[in-house]
Coordinates of C-alpha atoms in Angstrom, one line a residue:
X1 CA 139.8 112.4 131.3
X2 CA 143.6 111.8 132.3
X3 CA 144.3 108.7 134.0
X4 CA 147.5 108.2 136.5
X5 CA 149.8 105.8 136.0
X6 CA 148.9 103.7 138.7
X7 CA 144.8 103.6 137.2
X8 CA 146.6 102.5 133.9
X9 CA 148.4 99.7 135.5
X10 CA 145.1 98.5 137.2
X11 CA 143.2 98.6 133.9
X12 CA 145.7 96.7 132.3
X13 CA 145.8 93.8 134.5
X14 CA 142.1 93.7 134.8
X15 CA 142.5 93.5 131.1
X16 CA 144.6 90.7 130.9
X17 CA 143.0 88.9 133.7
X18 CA 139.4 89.1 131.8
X19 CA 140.9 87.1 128.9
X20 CA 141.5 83.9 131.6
X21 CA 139.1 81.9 132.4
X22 CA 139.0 79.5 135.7
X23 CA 137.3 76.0 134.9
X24 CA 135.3 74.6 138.6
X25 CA 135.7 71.4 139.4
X26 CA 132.5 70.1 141.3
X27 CA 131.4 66.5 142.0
X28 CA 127.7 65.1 141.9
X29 CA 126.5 64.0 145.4
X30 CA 124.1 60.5 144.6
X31 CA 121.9 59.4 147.7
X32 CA 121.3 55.9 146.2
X33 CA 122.6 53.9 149.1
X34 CA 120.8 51.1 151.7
X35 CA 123.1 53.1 154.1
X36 CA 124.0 56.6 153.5
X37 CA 127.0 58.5 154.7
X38 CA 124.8 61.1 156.9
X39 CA 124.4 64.4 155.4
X40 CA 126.9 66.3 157.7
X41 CA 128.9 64.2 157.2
X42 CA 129.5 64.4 153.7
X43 CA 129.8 68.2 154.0
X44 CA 132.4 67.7 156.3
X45 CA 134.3 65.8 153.4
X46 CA 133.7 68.3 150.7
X47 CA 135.0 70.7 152.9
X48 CA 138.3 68.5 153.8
X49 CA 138.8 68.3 150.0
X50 CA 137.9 72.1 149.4
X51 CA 135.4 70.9 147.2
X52 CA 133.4 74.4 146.2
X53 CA 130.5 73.2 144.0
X54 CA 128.1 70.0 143.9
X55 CA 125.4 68.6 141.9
X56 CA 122.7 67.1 143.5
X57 CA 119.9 64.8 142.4
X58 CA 117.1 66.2 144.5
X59 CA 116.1 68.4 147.1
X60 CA 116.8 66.6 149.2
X61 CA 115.7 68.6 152.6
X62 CA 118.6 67.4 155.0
X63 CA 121.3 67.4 152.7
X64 CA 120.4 71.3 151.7
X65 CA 119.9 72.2 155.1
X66 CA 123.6 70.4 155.7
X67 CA 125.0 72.6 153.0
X68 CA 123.6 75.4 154.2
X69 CA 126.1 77.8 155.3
X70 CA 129.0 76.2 153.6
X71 CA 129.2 78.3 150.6
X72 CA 129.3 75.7 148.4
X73 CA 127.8 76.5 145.5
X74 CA 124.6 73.5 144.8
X75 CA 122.6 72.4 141.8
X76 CA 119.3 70.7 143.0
X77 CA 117.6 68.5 140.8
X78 CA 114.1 67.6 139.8
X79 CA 113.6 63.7 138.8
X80 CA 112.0 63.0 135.5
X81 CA 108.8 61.5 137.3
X82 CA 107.8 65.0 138.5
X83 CA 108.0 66.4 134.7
X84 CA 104.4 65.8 133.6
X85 CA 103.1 67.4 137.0
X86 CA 105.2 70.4 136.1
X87 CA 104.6 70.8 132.4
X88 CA 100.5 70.6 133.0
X89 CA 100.1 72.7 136.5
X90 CA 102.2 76.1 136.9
X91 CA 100.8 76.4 140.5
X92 CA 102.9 72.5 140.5
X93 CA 105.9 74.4 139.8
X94 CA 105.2 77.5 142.0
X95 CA 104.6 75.0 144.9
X96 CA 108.4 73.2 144.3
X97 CA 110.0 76.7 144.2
X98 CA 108.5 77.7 147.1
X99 CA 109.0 74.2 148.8
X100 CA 112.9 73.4 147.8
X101 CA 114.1 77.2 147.0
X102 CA 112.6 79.9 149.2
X103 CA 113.5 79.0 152.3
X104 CA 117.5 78.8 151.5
X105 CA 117.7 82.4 150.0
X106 CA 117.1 84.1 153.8
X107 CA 118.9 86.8 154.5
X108 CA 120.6 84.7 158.0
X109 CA 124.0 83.2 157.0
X110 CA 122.6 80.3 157.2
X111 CA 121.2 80.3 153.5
X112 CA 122.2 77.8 151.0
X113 CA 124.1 78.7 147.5
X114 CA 121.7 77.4 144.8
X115 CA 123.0 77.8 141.6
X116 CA 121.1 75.4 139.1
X117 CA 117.8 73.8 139.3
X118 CA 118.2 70.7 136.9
X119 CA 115.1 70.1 135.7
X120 CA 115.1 65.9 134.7
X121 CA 118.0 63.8 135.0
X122 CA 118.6 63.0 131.4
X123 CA 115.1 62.9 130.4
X124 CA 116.6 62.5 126.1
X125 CA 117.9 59.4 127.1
X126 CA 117.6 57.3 124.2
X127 CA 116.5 54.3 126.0
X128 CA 113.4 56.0 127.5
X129 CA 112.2 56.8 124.0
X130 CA 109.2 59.5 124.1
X131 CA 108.6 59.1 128.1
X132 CA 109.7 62.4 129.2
X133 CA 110.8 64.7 126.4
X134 CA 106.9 66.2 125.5
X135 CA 107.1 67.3 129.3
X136 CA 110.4 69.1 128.9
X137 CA 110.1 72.5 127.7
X138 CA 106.6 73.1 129.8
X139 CA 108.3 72.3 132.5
X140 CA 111.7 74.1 132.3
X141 CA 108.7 77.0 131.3
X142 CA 106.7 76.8 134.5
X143 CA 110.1 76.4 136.8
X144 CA 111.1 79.7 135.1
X145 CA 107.8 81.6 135.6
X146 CA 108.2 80.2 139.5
X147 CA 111.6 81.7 139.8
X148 CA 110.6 85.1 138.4
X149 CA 108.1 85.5 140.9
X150 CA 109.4 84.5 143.7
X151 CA 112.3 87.1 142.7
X152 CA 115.0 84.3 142.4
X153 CA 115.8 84.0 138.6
X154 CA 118.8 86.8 139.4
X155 CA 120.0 84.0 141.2
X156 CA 119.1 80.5 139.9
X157 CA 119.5 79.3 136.2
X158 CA 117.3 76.3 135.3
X159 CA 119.2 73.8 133.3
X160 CA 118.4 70.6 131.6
X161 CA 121.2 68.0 132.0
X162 CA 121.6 65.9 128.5
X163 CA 123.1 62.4 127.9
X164 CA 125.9 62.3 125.4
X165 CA 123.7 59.7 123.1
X166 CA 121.2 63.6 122.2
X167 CA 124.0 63.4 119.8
X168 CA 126.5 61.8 117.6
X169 CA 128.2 61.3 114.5
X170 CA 127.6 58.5 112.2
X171 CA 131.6 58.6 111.0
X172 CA 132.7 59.2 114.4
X173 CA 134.0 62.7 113.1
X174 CA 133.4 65.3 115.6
X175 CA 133.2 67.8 112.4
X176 CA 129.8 65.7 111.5
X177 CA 128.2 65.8 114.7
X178 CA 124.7 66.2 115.0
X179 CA 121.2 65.7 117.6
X180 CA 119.3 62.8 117.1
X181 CA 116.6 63.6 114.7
X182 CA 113.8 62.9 116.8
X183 CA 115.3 65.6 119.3
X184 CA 115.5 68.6 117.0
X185 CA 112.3 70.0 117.4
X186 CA 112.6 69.7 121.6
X187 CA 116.3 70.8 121.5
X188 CA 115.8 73.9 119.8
X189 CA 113.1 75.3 121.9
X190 CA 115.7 74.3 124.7
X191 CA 118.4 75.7 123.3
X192 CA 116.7 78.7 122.7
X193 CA 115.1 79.0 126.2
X194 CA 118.8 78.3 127.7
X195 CA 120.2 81.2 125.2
X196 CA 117.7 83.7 126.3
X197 CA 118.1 83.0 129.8
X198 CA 122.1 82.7 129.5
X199 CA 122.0 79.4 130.7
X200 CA 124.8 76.4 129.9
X201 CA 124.0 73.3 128.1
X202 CA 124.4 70.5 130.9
X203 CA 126.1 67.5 129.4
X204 CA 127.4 63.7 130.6
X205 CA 130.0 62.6 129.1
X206 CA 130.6 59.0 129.7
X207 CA 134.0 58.0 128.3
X208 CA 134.1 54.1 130.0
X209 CA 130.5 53.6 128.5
X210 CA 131.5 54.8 125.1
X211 CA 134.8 52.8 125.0
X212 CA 133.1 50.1 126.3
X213 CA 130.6 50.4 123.3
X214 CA 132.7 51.1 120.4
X215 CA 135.4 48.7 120.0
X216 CA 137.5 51.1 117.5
X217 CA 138.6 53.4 120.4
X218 CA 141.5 52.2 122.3
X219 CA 141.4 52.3 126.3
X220 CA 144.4 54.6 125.9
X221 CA 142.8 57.1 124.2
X222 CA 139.8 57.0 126.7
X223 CA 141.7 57.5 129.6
X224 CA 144.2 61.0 128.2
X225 CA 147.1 58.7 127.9
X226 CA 149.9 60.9 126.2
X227 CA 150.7 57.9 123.7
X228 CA 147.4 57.1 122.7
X229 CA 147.0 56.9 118.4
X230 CA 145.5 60.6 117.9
X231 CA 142.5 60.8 115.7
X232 CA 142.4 63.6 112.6
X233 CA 139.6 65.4 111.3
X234 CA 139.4 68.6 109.4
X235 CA 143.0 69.2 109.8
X236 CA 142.0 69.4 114.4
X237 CA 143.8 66.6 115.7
X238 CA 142.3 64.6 118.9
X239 CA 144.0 63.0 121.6
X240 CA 141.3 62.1 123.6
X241 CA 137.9 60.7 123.8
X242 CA 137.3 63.3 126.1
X243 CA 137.7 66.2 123.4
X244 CA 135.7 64.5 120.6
X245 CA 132.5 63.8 122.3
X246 CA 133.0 67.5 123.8
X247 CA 133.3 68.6 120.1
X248 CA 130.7 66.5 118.3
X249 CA 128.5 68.5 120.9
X250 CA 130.1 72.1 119.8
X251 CA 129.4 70.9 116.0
X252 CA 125.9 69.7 117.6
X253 CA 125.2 72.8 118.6
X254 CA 126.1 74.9 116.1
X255 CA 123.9 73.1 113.6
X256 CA 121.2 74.3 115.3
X257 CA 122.2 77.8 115.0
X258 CA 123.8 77.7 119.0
X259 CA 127.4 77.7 118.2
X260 CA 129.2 79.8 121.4
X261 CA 126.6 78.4 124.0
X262 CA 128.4 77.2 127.5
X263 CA 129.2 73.9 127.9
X264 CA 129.4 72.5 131.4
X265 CA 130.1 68.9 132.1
X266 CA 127.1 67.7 134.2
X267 CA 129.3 64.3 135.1
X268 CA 132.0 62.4 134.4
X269 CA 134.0 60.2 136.0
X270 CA 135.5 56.5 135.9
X271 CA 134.0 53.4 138.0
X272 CA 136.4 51.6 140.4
X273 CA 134.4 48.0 140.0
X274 CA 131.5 45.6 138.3
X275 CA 133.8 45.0 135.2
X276 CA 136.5 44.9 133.3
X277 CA 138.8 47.5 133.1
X278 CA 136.9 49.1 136.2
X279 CA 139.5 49.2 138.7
X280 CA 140.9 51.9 141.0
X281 CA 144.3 52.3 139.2
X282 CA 142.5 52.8 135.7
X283 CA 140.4 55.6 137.4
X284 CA 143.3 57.6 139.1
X285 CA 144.7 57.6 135.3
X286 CA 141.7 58.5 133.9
X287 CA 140.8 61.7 136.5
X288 CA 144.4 63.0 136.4
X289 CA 144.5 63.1 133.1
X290 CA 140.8 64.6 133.3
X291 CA 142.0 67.0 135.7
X292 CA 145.4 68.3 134.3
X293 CA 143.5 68.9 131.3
X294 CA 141.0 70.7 132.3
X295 CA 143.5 73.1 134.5
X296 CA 145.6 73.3 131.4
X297 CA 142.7 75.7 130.1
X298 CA 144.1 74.4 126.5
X299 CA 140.3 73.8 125.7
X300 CA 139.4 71.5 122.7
X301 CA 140.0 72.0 119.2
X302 CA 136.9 73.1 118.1
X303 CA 137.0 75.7 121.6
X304 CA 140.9 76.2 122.0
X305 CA 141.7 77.7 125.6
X306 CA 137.7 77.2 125.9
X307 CA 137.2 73.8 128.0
X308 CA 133.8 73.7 129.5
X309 CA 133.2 76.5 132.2
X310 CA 132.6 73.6 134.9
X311 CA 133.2 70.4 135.4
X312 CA 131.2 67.5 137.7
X313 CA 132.9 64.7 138.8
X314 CA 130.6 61.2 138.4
X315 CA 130.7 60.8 141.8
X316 CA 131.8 61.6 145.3
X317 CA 130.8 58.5 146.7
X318 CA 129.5 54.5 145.9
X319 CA 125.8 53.6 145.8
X320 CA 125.0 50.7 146.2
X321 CA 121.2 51.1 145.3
X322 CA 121.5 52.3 142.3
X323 CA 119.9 50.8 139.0
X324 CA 122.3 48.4 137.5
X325 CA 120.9 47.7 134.1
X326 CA 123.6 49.2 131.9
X327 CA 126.2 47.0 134.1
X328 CA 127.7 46.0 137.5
X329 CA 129.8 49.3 137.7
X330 CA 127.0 51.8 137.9
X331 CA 127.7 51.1 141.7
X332 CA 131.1 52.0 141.8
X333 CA 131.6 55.3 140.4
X334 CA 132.7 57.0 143.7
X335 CA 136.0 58.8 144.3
X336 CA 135.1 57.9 147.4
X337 CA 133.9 54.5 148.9
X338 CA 130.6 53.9 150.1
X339 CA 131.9 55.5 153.6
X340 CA 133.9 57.9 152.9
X341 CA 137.6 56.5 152.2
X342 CA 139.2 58.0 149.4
X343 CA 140.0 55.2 146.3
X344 CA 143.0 56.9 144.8
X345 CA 144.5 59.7 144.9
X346 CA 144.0 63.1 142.7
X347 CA 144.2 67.0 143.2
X348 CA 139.9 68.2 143.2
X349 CA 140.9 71.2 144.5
X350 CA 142.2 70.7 147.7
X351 CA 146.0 71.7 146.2
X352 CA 147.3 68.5 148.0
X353 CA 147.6 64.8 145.7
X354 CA 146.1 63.2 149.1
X355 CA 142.4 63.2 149.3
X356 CA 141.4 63.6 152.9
X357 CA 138.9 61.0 154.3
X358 CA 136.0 60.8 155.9
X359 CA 136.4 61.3 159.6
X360 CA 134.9 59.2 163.2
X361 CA 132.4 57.2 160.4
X362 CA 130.0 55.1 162.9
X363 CA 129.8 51.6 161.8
X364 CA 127.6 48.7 162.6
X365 CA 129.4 46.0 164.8
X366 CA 132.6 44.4 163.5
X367 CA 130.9 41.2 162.1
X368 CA 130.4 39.2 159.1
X369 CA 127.9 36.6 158.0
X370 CA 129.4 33.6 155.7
X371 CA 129.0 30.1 154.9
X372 CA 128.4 27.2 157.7
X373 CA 130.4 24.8 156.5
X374 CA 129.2 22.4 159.0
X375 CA 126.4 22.0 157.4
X376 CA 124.8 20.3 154.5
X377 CA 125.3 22.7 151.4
X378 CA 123.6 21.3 148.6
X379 CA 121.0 24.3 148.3
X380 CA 123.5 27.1 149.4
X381 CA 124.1 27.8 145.3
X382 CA 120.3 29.1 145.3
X383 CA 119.9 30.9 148.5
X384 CA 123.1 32.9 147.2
X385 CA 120.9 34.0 144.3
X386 CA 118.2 34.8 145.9
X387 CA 120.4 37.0 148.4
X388 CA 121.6 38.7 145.3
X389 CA 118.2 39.8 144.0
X390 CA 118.5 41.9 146.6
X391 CA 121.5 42.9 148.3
X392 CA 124.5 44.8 146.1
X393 CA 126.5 41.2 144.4
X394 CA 128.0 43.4 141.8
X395 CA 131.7 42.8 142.8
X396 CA 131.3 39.2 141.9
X397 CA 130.7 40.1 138.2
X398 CA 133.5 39.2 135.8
X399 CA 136.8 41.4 136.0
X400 CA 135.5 42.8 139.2
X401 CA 137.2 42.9 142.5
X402 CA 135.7 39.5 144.0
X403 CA 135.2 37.9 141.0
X404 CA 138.3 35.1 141.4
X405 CA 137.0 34.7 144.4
X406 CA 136.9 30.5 144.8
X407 CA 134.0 28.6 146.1
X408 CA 132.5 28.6 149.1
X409 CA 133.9 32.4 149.5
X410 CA 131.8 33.8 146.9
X411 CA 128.9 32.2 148.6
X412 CA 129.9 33.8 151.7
X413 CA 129.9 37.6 150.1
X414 CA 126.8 36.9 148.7
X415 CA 125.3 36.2 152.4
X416 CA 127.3 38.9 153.8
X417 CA 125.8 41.3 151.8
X418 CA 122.3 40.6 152.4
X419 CA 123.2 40.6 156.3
X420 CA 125.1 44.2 156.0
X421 CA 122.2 45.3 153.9
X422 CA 119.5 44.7 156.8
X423 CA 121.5 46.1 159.6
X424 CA 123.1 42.6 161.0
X425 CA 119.2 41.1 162.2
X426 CA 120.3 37.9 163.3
X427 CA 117.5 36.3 161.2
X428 CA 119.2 37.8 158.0
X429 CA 122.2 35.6 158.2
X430 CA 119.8 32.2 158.6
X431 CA 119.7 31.3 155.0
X432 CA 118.3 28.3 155.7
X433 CA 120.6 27.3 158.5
X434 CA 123.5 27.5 156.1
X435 CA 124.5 31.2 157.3
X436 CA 127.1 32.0 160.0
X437 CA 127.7 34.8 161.8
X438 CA 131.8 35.9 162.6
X439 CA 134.0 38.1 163.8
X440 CA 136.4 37.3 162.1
X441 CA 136.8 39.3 158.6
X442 CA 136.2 36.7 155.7
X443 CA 137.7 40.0 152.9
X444 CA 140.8 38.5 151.2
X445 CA 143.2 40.4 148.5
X446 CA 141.0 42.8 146.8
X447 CA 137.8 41.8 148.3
X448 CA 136.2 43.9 151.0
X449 CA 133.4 42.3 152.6
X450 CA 131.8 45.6 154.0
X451 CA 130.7 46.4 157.3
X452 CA 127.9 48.7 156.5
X453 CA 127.6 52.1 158.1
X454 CA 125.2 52.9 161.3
X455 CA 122.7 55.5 160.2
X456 CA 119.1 56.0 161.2
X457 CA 118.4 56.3 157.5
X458 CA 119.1 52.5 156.5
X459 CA 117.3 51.0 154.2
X460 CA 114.5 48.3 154.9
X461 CA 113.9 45.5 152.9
X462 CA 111.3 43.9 153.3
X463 CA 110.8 41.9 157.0
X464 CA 109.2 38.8 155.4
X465 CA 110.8 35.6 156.2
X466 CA 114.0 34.9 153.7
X467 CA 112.1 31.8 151.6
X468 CA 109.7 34.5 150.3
X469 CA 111.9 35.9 148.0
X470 CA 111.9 32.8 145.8
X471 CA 109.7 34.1 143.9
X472 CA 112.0 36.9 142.7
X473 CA 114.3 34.0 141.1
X474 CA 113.2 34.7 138.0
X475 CA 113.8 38.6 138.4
X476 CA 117.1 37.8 139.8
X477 CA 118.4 35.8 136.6
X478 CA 117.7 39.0 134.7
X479 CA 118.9 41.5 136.1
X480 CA 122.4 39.5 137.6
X481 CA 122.9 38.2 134.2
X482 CA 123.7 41.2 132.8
X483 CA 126.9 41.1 133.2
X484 CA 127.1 37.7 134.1
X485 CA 126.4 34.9 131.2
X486 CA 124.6 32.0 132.8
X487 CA 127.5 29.2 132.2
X488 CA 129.6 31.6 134.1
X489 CA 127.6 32.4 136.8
X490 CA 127.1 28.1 137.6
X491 CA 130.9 28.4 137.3
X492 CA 130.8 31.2 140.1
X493 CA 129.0 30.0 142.8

């Protein structure tokens, strides 16, 4: 058969253009907050920022049915407590299809873009040991069979997303990477399962935690400066910290016999706050550089011109519930703060350097509860801690944002942030009688004491009178000292 010139020219550039690839740039939605930016809400920001993919931790119900419609393209996720129900039971699995999935694949336009179901949220975590990992493969199994017959596997991929510590190198050598022994077995019925199914590997690549941990790695290198001291091996060189996890997980994988399997980059991201070298400036140079090399297409080099097919930002917004035991800044990952107001400034996709913020946010009155100094304060130190056991104190931790914060002031966040937490009750800013409530705002330099958002889904500690939760002091000590050693924290409040 003859082709015309013009057919030619179209085959060509088809040609050509099949050889590029186009790296996504998504971000992970988290709903750990005491006061959530509503649903619609947040839509209405990914859509300001023409933000086209996110990664969710649930299903949860309203946020879905707020995506829905939006053509944003979602991964729902399953939490690791559901993963023994779903390994044992495939009517379990059936039963969460039909619940989470079915109903957003209708024909109307109103229909919600599923992409992924994430089954676990890194359930290899070294730190959970054997808790989740015989439950795994059963259940990515079931969730499978579940899909097939309810005629959506043409459409969702099931996934498992993986912390970076399922692998490593004992030199620190991407060219020696491996899995963690006591994952082989589980990794390569994974593996195999995501191969068959053409189904990425989900990875989160911390690069803060890792620097944090390894004392050899300079901050440069961590955060894509260009004149950061490059690290050789095997005649690749490496110029960030980025690339080298992202390779010891290509070498990783191709020890196992998996050595062209998609990578996607489940989250990362750069915390704002909770300790040092957590601060807004350092994570605008961190995500540039994140960005402009992932748009470079220049791939690693162990996958030249091959960087991971999509990429999830760690995370739209703070949340100030979430578990705080590897450190203070697990609550301040967020682009975005708590309500919606962009940090810094970086290009996600919206082909502007200005993120666009959240719009007409409700808030809870304009006031503040701090310190009475009229009073009598020689118990204030421990009613401050036992504020803190439950309300979100990790800004006062060392290098933070409020951490040079002199005394009484510190006190006063401390109090303010149990107040904000339970919706401004009157009765939350007693303390003893040593609470105040203000209108005027008490935030000075860097530290915002927050005026927490009105939302009908607010958290609700518990209504008990405040001297109840002295029996938490213990509890407190532990988790606050963290980040926090005991002579400093006298020294704080």
């Amino acid at each position: 058969m003859k082709l015309k010139s013009y057919q030619v020219l179209i085959f060509l550039i088809v040609l050509s253009c099949s050889h590029l690839r186009v790296e996504a740039v998504g971000v992970n939605w988290g709903t750990s907050s005491s006061h959530p930016l509503p649903p619609a809400k947040v839509v209405e920001l990914l859509k300001a920022n023409k933000i086209s993919k996110v990664k969710l931790f649930d299903a949860n119900p309203n946020v879905l049915e707020a995506l829905s419609g939006t053509g944003i393209s979602v991964t729902v996720g399953i939490p690791n407590s559901m993963l023994k129900s779903l390994s044992s039971s495939k009517k379990v699995a059936k039963s969460w299809v039909h619940n989470n999935l079915t109903r957003y694949f209708s024909d109307g336009a109103g229909k919600v873009k599923i992409e992924y179901i994430a089954v676990g949220d890194e359930p290899f975590l070294q730190s959970y040991g054997q808790q989740f990992q015989p439950f795994i493969i059963d259940a990515v199994i079931n969730i499978q069979t579940a899909l097939v017959g309810a005629n959506l596997a043409n459409n969702v991929k099931v996934v498992v997303p993986c912390n970076s510590d399922a692998y490593n190198s004992a030199t620190g050598l991407p060219s020696k990477g491996h899995f963690r022994p006591d994952l082989n077995k589980t990794m390569i019925e994974l593996l195999t399962f995501l191969s068959k199914h053409h189904s990425p590997f989900f990875v989160n690549i911390y690069p803060f935690s890792i620097f944090h941990q390894n004392k050899n790695i300079s901050l440069a290198f961590a955060l894509f400066e260009p004149n950061a001291h490059s690290l050789n091996d095997s005649h690749k060189t490496y110029k960030n910290l980025f690339d080298v996890s992202h390779d010891t997980l290509v070498t990783s994988l191709s020890q196992l016999g998996f050595p062209d399997m998609d990578i996607v980059a489940g989250q990362i991201g750069w915390p704002t706050d909770g300790a040092i070298n957590s601060t807004s400036s350092t994570a605008e140079t961190f995500m540039k550089g994140l960005i402009t090399h992932l748009h470079s297409s220049s791939g690693t080099p162990l996958r030249p011109k091959k960087p991971p097919t999509e990429t999830y930002i760690f995370s739209l917004l703070d949340e100030d519930q979430r578990s705080i035991t590897n450190g203070n800044f697990e609550r301040h990952w967020g682009v975005f703060t708590f309500d919606g107001q962009a940090k810094y400034h970086i290009d996600l996709g919206q082909g502007t350097r200005n993120l666009v913020n959240a719009q007409n946010v409700e808030y809870l009155p304009a006031r503040w509860c701090v310190v009475n100094n009229n009073k009598e304060l020689v118990n204030v130190t421990s009613k401050a801690l036992e504020a803190c056991s439950v309300a979100d104190c990790s800004a006062l931790s060392v290098g933070s944002s409020c951490f040079n914060m002199s005394w009484p002031g510190n006190i006063s966040y401390t109090f303010n942030s149990y107040y904000q937490q339970h919706d401004q009750r009157a009765e939350s800013c007693d303390f003893g009688g040593l609470g105040l409530i203000t209108t005027v705002n008490p935030s000075t330099g860097n530290c915002r004491y927050n005026v927490q958002i009105q939302t009908s889904n607010s958290f609700s500690p518990s209504r008990l009178p405040f001297f109840c939760w002295r029996f938490v002091l213990v509890f407190l000590f532990s988790v606050y000292l963290l980040c926090v050693s005991q002579e400093n924290l006298v020294g704080l409040l």
